[in-house]
Amino acid sequence: MTGVYILQSSKNNSYYIGSCTDIDLRLKQHNRALVKSTKRFIPWKLVYKESYVKLSLARIRELQIKSWKKRLAVERLIKTFQNF
């Protein structure tokens, strides 16, 4: 599934925001230490995702979420996802 995802580290509760064509595979890559920027904070859990038909649209959304800069805004987004 192409989309945007947010991971949360069980080690330090930090968030990682990304986009890809296969979210399930990408989560496995993060947890197998195959992603340089996230391997120090394994394990990761998926806390949010959005589906898109094109990767380019997912990347635009990823950049939008990253531009918020505030952890509170990201946590509000995650909370709306968890309530469904």
Tab-separated table of N, CA, C and O in Angstrom:
chain	number	residue	atom	x	y	z
A	1	MET	N	0.831	-1.174	0.000
A	1	MET	CA	0.000	0.000	0.000
A	1	MET	C	0.880	1.244	0.000
A	1	MET	O	1.723	1.418	0.872
A	2	THR	N	0.712	2.092	-0.981
A	2	THR	CA	1.442	3.350	-1.052
A	2	THR	C	0.841	4.318	-0.056
A	2	THR	O	-0.371	4.465	0.026
A	3	GLY	N	1.702	4.965	0.707
A	3	GLY	CA	1.162	5.906	1.670
A	3	GLY	C	2.193	6.574	2.542
A	3	GLY	O	3.393	6.429	2.371
A	4	VAL	N	1.667	7.330	3.494
A	4	VAL	CA	2.444	8.026	4.515
A	4	VAL	C	2.267	7.244	5.803
A	4	VAL	O	1.188	6.713	6.064
A	5	TYR	N	3.314	7.179	6.597
A	5	TYR	CA	3.217	6.461	7.857
A	5	TYR	C	3.963	7.219	8.957
A	5	TYR	O	4.878	7.997	8.672
A	6	ILE	N	3.539	6.983	10.181
A	6	ILE	CA	4.246	7.509	11.343
A	6	ILE	C	4.544	6.334	12.251
A	6	ILE	O	3.649	5.551	12.581
A	7	LEU	N	5.806	6.220	12.610
A	7	LEU	CA	6.250	5.182	13.527
A	7	LEU	C	6.586	5.828	14.867
A	7	LEU	O	6.990	6.990	14.914
A	8	GLN	N	6.436	5.050	15.922
A	8	GLN	CA	6.845	5.513	17.243
A	8	GLN	C	7.829	4.502	17.816
A	8	GLN	O	7.598	3.294	17.767
A	9	SER	N	8.912	5.015	18.353
A	9	SER	CA	9.926	4.161	18.953
A	9	SER	C	9.490	3.733	20.349
A	9	SER	O	9.103	4.567	21.167
A	10	SER	N	9.582	2.453	20.625
A	10	SER	CA	9.300	1.951	21.966
A	10	SER	C	10.454	2.261	22.908
A	10	SER	O	10.298	2.224	24.121
A	11	LYS	N	11.596	2.576	22.345
A	11	LYS	CA	12.792	2.847	23.145
A	11	LYS	C	12.768	4.241	23.770
A	11	LYS	O	13.095	4.409	24.936
A	12	ASN	N	12.392	5.269	22.977
A	12	ASN	CA	12.417	6.637	23.500
A	12	ASN	C	11.183	7.466	23.136
A	12	ASN	O	11.172	8.679	23.324
A	13	ASN	N	10.150	6.821	22.606
A	13	ASN	CA	8.879	7.467	22.228
A	13	ASN	C	9.007	8.521	21.129
A	13	ASN	O	8.098	9.312	20.939
A	14	SER	N	10.105	8.549	20.402
A	14	SER	CA	10.229	9.499	19.297
A	14	SER	C	9.390	9.023	18.111
A	14	SER	O	8.995	7.855	18.034
A	15	TYR	N	9.132	9.948	17.196
A	15	TYR	CA	8.359	9.641	15.997
A	15	TYR	C	9.251	9.690	14.770
A	15	TYR	O	10.213	10.449	14.705
A	16	TYR	N	8.881	8.876	13.788
A	16	TYR	CA	9.526	8.913	12.484
A	16	TYR	C	8.410	8.988	11.450
A	16	TYR	O	7.475	8.180	11.479
A	17	ILE	N	8.500	9.928	10.538
A	17	ILE	CA	7.489	10.131	9.502
A	17	ILE	C	8.110	9.784	8.162
A	17	ILE	O	9.210	10.255	7.839
A	18	GLY	N	7.415	8.960	7.382
A	18	GLY	CA	7.943	8.566	6.087
A	18	GLY	C	6.840	8.269	5.093
A	18	GLY	O	5.656	8.283	5.422
A	19	SER	N	7.248	7.974	3.870
A	19	SER	CA	6.313	7.566	2.823
A	19	SER	C	6.997	6.495	1.983
A	19	SER	O	8.221	6.472	1.864
A	20	CYS	N	6.186	5.606	1.422
A	20	CYS	CA	6.743	4.498	0.641
A	20	CYS	C	5.626	3.805	-0.135
A	20	CYS	O	4.462	4.161	-0.015
A	21	THR	N	6.015	2.788	-0.889
A	21	THR	CA	5.022	2.043	-1.674
A	21	THR	C	4.498	0.812	-0.939
A	21	THR	O	3.486	0.254	-1.333
A	22	ASP	N	5.178	0.370	0.116
A	22	ASP	CA	4.739	-0.797	0.886
A	22	ASP	C	5.035	-0.561	2.369
A	22	ASP	O	6.151	-0.817	2.836
A	23	ILE	N	4.051	-0.088	3.101
A	23	ILE	CA	4.242	0.292	4.502
A	23	ILE	C	4.619	-0.904	5.369
A	23	ILE	O	5.501	-0.796	6.230
A	24	ASP	N	4.001	-2.048	5.146
A	24	ASP	CA	4.322	-3.232	5.954
A	24	ASP	C	5.792	-3.647	5.778
A	24	ASP	O	6.486	-3.940	6.750
A	25	LEU	N	6.242	-3.676	4.547
A	25	LEU	CA	7.635	-4.012	4.270
A	25	LEU	C	8.577	-2.969	4.880
A	25	LEU	O	9.603	-3.315	5.472
A	26	ARG	N	8.214	-1.718	4.757
A	26	ARG	CA	9.065	-0.644	5.283
A	26	ARG	C	9.190	-0.733	6.806
A	26	ARG	O	10.280	-0.529	7.351
A	27	LEU	N	8.111	-1.061	7.496
A	27	LEU	CA	8.169	-1.229	8.947
A	27	LEU	C	9.134	-2.354	9.310
A	27	LEU	O	9.936	-2.218	10.241
A	28	LYS	N	9.091	-3.446	8.568
A	28	LYS	CA	10.024	-4.551	8.809
A	28	LYS	C	11.468	-4.091	8.601
A	28	LYS	O	12.364	-4.464	9.363
A	29	GLN	N	11.701	-3.282	7.584
A	29	GLN	CA	13.050	-2.775	7.327
A	29	GLN	C	13.532	-1.901	8.483
A	29	GLN	O	14.682	-2.001	8.910
A	30	HIS	N	12.640	-1.059	8.996
A	30	HIS	CA	13.004	-0.217	10.143
A	30	HIS	C	13.374	-1.091	11.339
A	30	HIS	O	14.377	-0.839	12.017
A	31	ASN	N	12.585	-2.108	11.613
A	31	ASN	CA	12.812	-2.943	12.798
A	31	ASN	C	13.950	-3.949	12.637
A	31	ASN	O	14.406	-4.525	13.625
A	32	ARG	N	14.424	-4.141	11.433
A	32	ARG	CA	15.585	-5.021	11.196
A	32	ARG	C	16.881	-4.221	11.081
A	32	ARG	O	17.901	-4.741	10.642
A	33	ALA	N	16.816	-2.945	11.450
A	33	ALA	CA	17.983	-2.053	11.428
A	33	ALA	C	18.536	-1.833	10.022
A	33	ALA	O	19.727	-1.620	9.843
A	34	LEU	N	17.679	-1.866	9.019
A	34	LEU	CA	18.098	-1.649	7.642
A	34	LEU	C	17.976	-0.186	7.219
A	34	LEU	O	18.355	0.167	6.103
A	35	VAL	N	17.447	0.647	8.114
A	35	VAL	CA	17.302	2.074	7.842
A	35	VAL	C	18.239	2.813	8.794
A	35	VAL	O	18.051	2.790	10.009
A	36	LYS	N	19.242	3.440	8.227
A	36	LYS	CA	20.305	4.058	9.020
A	36	LYS	C	19.778	5.056	10.051
A	36	LYS	O	20.219	5.061	11.200
A	37	SER	N	18.822	5.876	9.666
A	37	SER	CA	18.360	6.939	10.555
A	37	SER	C	17.492	6.455	11.720
A	37	SER	O	17.266	7.202	12.667
A	38	THR	N	17.016	5.214	11.664
A	38	THR	CA	16.125	4.747	12.731
A	38	THR	C	16.653	3.555	13.518
A	38	THR	O	16.046	3.152	14.503
A	39	LYS	N	17.771	3.001	13.119
A	39	LYS	CA	18.217	1.751	13.739
A	39	LYS	C	18.578	1.888	15.215
A	39	LYS	O	18.476	0.927	15.960
A	40	ARG	N	18.938	3.082	15.681
A	40	ARG	CA	19.298	3.267	17.093
A	40	ARG	C	18.091	3.193	18.022
A	40	ARG	O	18.254	3.018	19.226
A	41	PHE	N	16.895	3.346	17.474
A	41	PHE	CA	15.703	3.452	18.319
A	41	PHE	C	14.719	2.292	18.158
A	41	PHE	O	13.538	2.429	18.459
A	42	ILE	N	15.206	1.158	17.687
A	42	ILE	CA	14.390	-0.053	17.539
A	42	ILE	C	13.923	-0.495	18.918
A	42	ILE	O	14.692	-0.400	19.878
A	43	PRO	N	12.738	-1.003	19.059
A	43	PRO	CA	11.727	-1.341	18.054
A	43	PRO	C	10.777	-0.166	17.753
A	43	PRO	O	10.560	0.707	18.589
A	44	TRP	N	10.224	-0.217	16.566
A	44	TRP	CA	9.258	0.770	16.098
A	44	TRP	C	7.894	0.122	15.955
A	44	TRP	O	7.796	-1.048	15.600
A	45	LYS	N	6.850	0.907	16.208
A	45	LYS	CA	5.490	0.427	15.951
A	45	LYS	C	4.770	1.446	15.081
A	45	LYS	O	5.014	2.656	15.172
A	46	LEU	N	3.910	0.945	14.224
A	46	LEU	CA	3.126	1.799	13.340
A	46	LEU	C	1.989	2.418	14.143
A	46	LEU	O	1.188	1.700	14.744
A	47	VAL	N	1.929	3.756	14.176
A	47	VAL	CA	0.871	4.428	14.932
A	47	VAL	C	-0.064	5.246	14.044
A	47	VAL	O	-1.104	5.724	14.504
A	48	TYR	N	0.290	5.401	12.757
A	48	TYR	CA	-0.553	6.183	11.850
A	48	TYR	C	-0.187	5.839	10.413
A	48	TYR	O	0.976	5.615	10.095
A	49	LYS	N	-1.207	5.820	9.547
A	49	LYS	CA	-0.951	5.663	8.114
A	49	LYS	C	-2.085	6.277	7.310
A	49	LYS	O	-3.220	6.368	7.767
A	50	GLU	N	-1.746	6.720	6.123
A	50	GLU	CA	-2.700	7.235	5.137
A	50	GLU	C	-2.351	6.590	3.802
A	50	GLU	O	-1.181	6.463	3.470
A	51	SER	N	-3.351	6.225	3.037
A	51	SER	CA	-3.142	5.604	1.726
A	51	SER	C	-3.271	6.631	0.605
A	51	SER	O	-4.103	7.541	0.678
A	52	TYR	N	-2.454	6.439	-0.421
A	52	TYR	CA	-2.483	7.296	-1.604
A	52	TYR	C	-2.323	6.427	-2.842
A	52	TYR	O	-1.707	5.369	-2.794
A	53	VAL	N	-2.855	6.911	-3.970
A	53	VAL	CA	-2.723	6.161	-5.211
A	53	VAL	C	-1.363	6.381	-5.859
A	53	VAL	O	-0.897	5.543	-6.622
A	54	LYS	N	-0.720	7.513	-5.564
A	54	LYS	CA	0.581	7.826	-6.151
A	54	LYS	C	1.569	8.161	-5.042
A	54	LYS	O	1.240	8.860	-4.085
A	55	LEU	N	2.781	7.686	-5.207
A	55	LEU	CA	3.830	7.974	-4.231
A	55	LEU	C	4.121	9.472	-4.161
A	55	LEU	O	4.396	9.999	-3.080
A	56	SER	N	4.009	10.165	-5.274
A	56	SER	CA	4.278	11.613	-5.277
A	56	SER	C	3.310	12.354	-4.350
A	56	SER	O	3.700	13.306	-3.667
A	57	LEU	N	2.059	11.911	-4.300
A	57	LEU	CA	1.085	12.536	-3.394
A	57	LEU	C	1.408	12.211	-1.938
A	57	LEU	O	1.267	13.062	-1.057
A	58	ALA	N	1.854	10.993	-1.695
A	58	ALA	CA	2.241	10.607	-0.336
A	58	ALA	C	3.441	11.425	0.129
A	58	ALA	O	3.499	11.851	1.289
A	59	ARG	N	4.378	11.674	-0.748
A	59	ARG	CA	5.562	12.461	-0.384
A	59	ARG	C	5.193	13.909	-0.059
A	59	ARG	O	5.758	14.506	0.858
A	60	ILE	N	4.242	14.450	-0.787
A	60	ILE	CA	3.771	15.810	-0.492
A	60	ILE	C	3.170	15.860	0.906
A	60	ILE	O	3.448	16.765	1.691
A	61	ARG	N	2.352	14.872	1.240
A	61	ARG	CA	1.732	14.806	2.566
A	61	ARG	C	2.791	14.597	3.656
A	61	ARG	O	2.723	15.202	4.725
A	62	GLU	N	3.781	13.743	3.377
A	62	GLU	CA	4.875	13.525	4.329
A	62	GLU	C	5.558	14.849	4.662
A	62	GLU	O	5.784	15.182	5.830
A	63	LEU	N	5.880	15.625	3.647
A	63	LEU	CA	6.542	16.909	3.863
A	63	LEU	C	5.640	17.881	4.628
A	63	LEU	O	6.125	18.667	5.449
A	64	GLN	N	4.345	17.817	4.358
A	64	GLN	CA	3.414	18.676	5.082
A	64	GLN	C	3.432	18.345	6.576
A	64	GLN	O	3.528	19.237	7.417
A	65	ILE	N	3.341	17.073	6.906
A	65	ILE	CA	3.348	16.661	8.314
A	65	ILE	C	4.673	17.045	8.969
A	65	ILE	O	4.695	17.568	10.084
A	66	LYS	N	5.779	16.817	8.281
A	66	LYS	CA	7.090	17.174	8.829
A	66	LYS	C	7.232	18.679	9.039
A	66	LYS	O	7.937	19.108	9.946
A	67	SER	N	6.554	19.468	8.251
A	67	SER	CA	6.663	20.924	8.369
A	67	SER	C	5.970	21.473	9.612
A	67	SER	O	6.228	22.600	10.018
A	68	TRP	N	5.102	20.691	10.219
A	68	TRP	CA	4.394	21.150	11.412
A	68	TRP	C	5.344	21.439	12.558
A	68	TRP	O	5.066	22.284	13.384
A	69	LYS	N	6.421	20.691	12.653
A	69	LYS	CA	7.475	20.890	13.643
A	69	LYS	C	7.055	20.614	15.090
A	69	LYS	O	7.871	20.345	15.925
A	70	LYS	N	5.807	20.719	15.398
A	70	LYS	CA	5.354	20.536	16.773
A	70	LYS	C	4.911	19.100	17.002
A	70	LYS	O	4.094	18.561	16.266
A	71	ARG	N	5.437	18.508	18.033
A	71	ARG	CA	5.085	17.139	18.399
A	71	ARG	C	3.587	17.036	18.695
A	71	ARG	O	2.941	16.052	18.359
A	72	LEU	N	3.026	18.067	19.296
A	72	LEU	CA	1.613	18.062	19.659
A	72	LEU	C	0.717	17.909	18.426
A	72	LEU	O	-0.282	17.191	18.463
A	73	ALA	N	1.068	18.557	17.340
A	73	ALA	CA	0.281	18.452	16.106
A	73	ALA	C	0.316	17.023	15.563
A	73	ALA	O	-0.710	16.489	15.130
A	74	VAL	N	1.474	16.408	15.613
A	74	VAL	CA	1.610	15.021	15.152
A	74	VAL	C	0.797	14.099	16.068
A	74	VAL	O	0.091	13.209	15.597
A	75	GLU	N	0.865	14.320	17.368
A	75	GLU	CA	0.121	13.479	18.312
A	75	GLU	C	-1.388	13.633	18.144
A	75	GLU	O	-2.132	12.673	18.295
A	76	ARG	N	-1.849	14.829	17.794
A	76	ARG	CA	-3.277	15.033	17.512
A	76	ARG	C	-3.701	14.216	16.291
A	76	ARG	O	-4.770	13.612	16.287
A	77	LEU	N	-2.865	14.208	15.271
A	77	LEU	CA	-3.148	13.428	14.062
A	77	LEU	C	-3.218	11.942	14.399
A	77	LEU	O	-4.142	11.248	13.981
A	78	ILE	N	-2.278	11.464	15.165
A	78	ILE	CA	-2.259	10.054	15.573
A	78	ILE	C	-3.497	9.705	16.380
A	78	ILE	O	-4.113	8.651	16.186
A	79	LYS	N	-3.896	10.600	17.274
A	79	LYS	CA	-5.069	10.348	18.119
A	79	LYS	C	-6.328	10.192	17.284
A	79	LYS	O	-7.155	9.321	17.541
A	80	THR	N	-6.493	11.000	16.243
A	80	THR	CA	-7.678	10.884	15.374
A	80	THR	C	-7.677	9.541	14.654
A	80	THR	O	-8.723	8.955	14.439
A	81	PHE	N	-6.486	9.061	14.280
A	81	PHE	CA	-6.356	7.770	13.618
A	81	PHE	C	-6.726	6.634	14.553
A	81	PHE	O	-7.402	5.692	14.188
A	82	GLN	N	-6.316	6.714	15.794
A	82	GLN	CA	-6.556	5.647	16.766
A	82	GLN	C	-8.011	5.594	17.213
A	82	GLN	O	-8.449	4.580	17.730
A	83	ASN	N	-8.750	6.654	17.026
A	83	ASN	CA	-10.153	6.676	17.413
A	83	ASN	C	-11.075	6.035	16.380
A	83	ASN	O	-12.280	5.921	16.614
A	84	PHE	N	-10.538	5.636	15.236
A	84	PHE	CA	-11.372	4.993	14.198
A	84	PHE	C	-11.371	3.508	14.348
A	84	PHE	O	-10.565	2.849	14.795
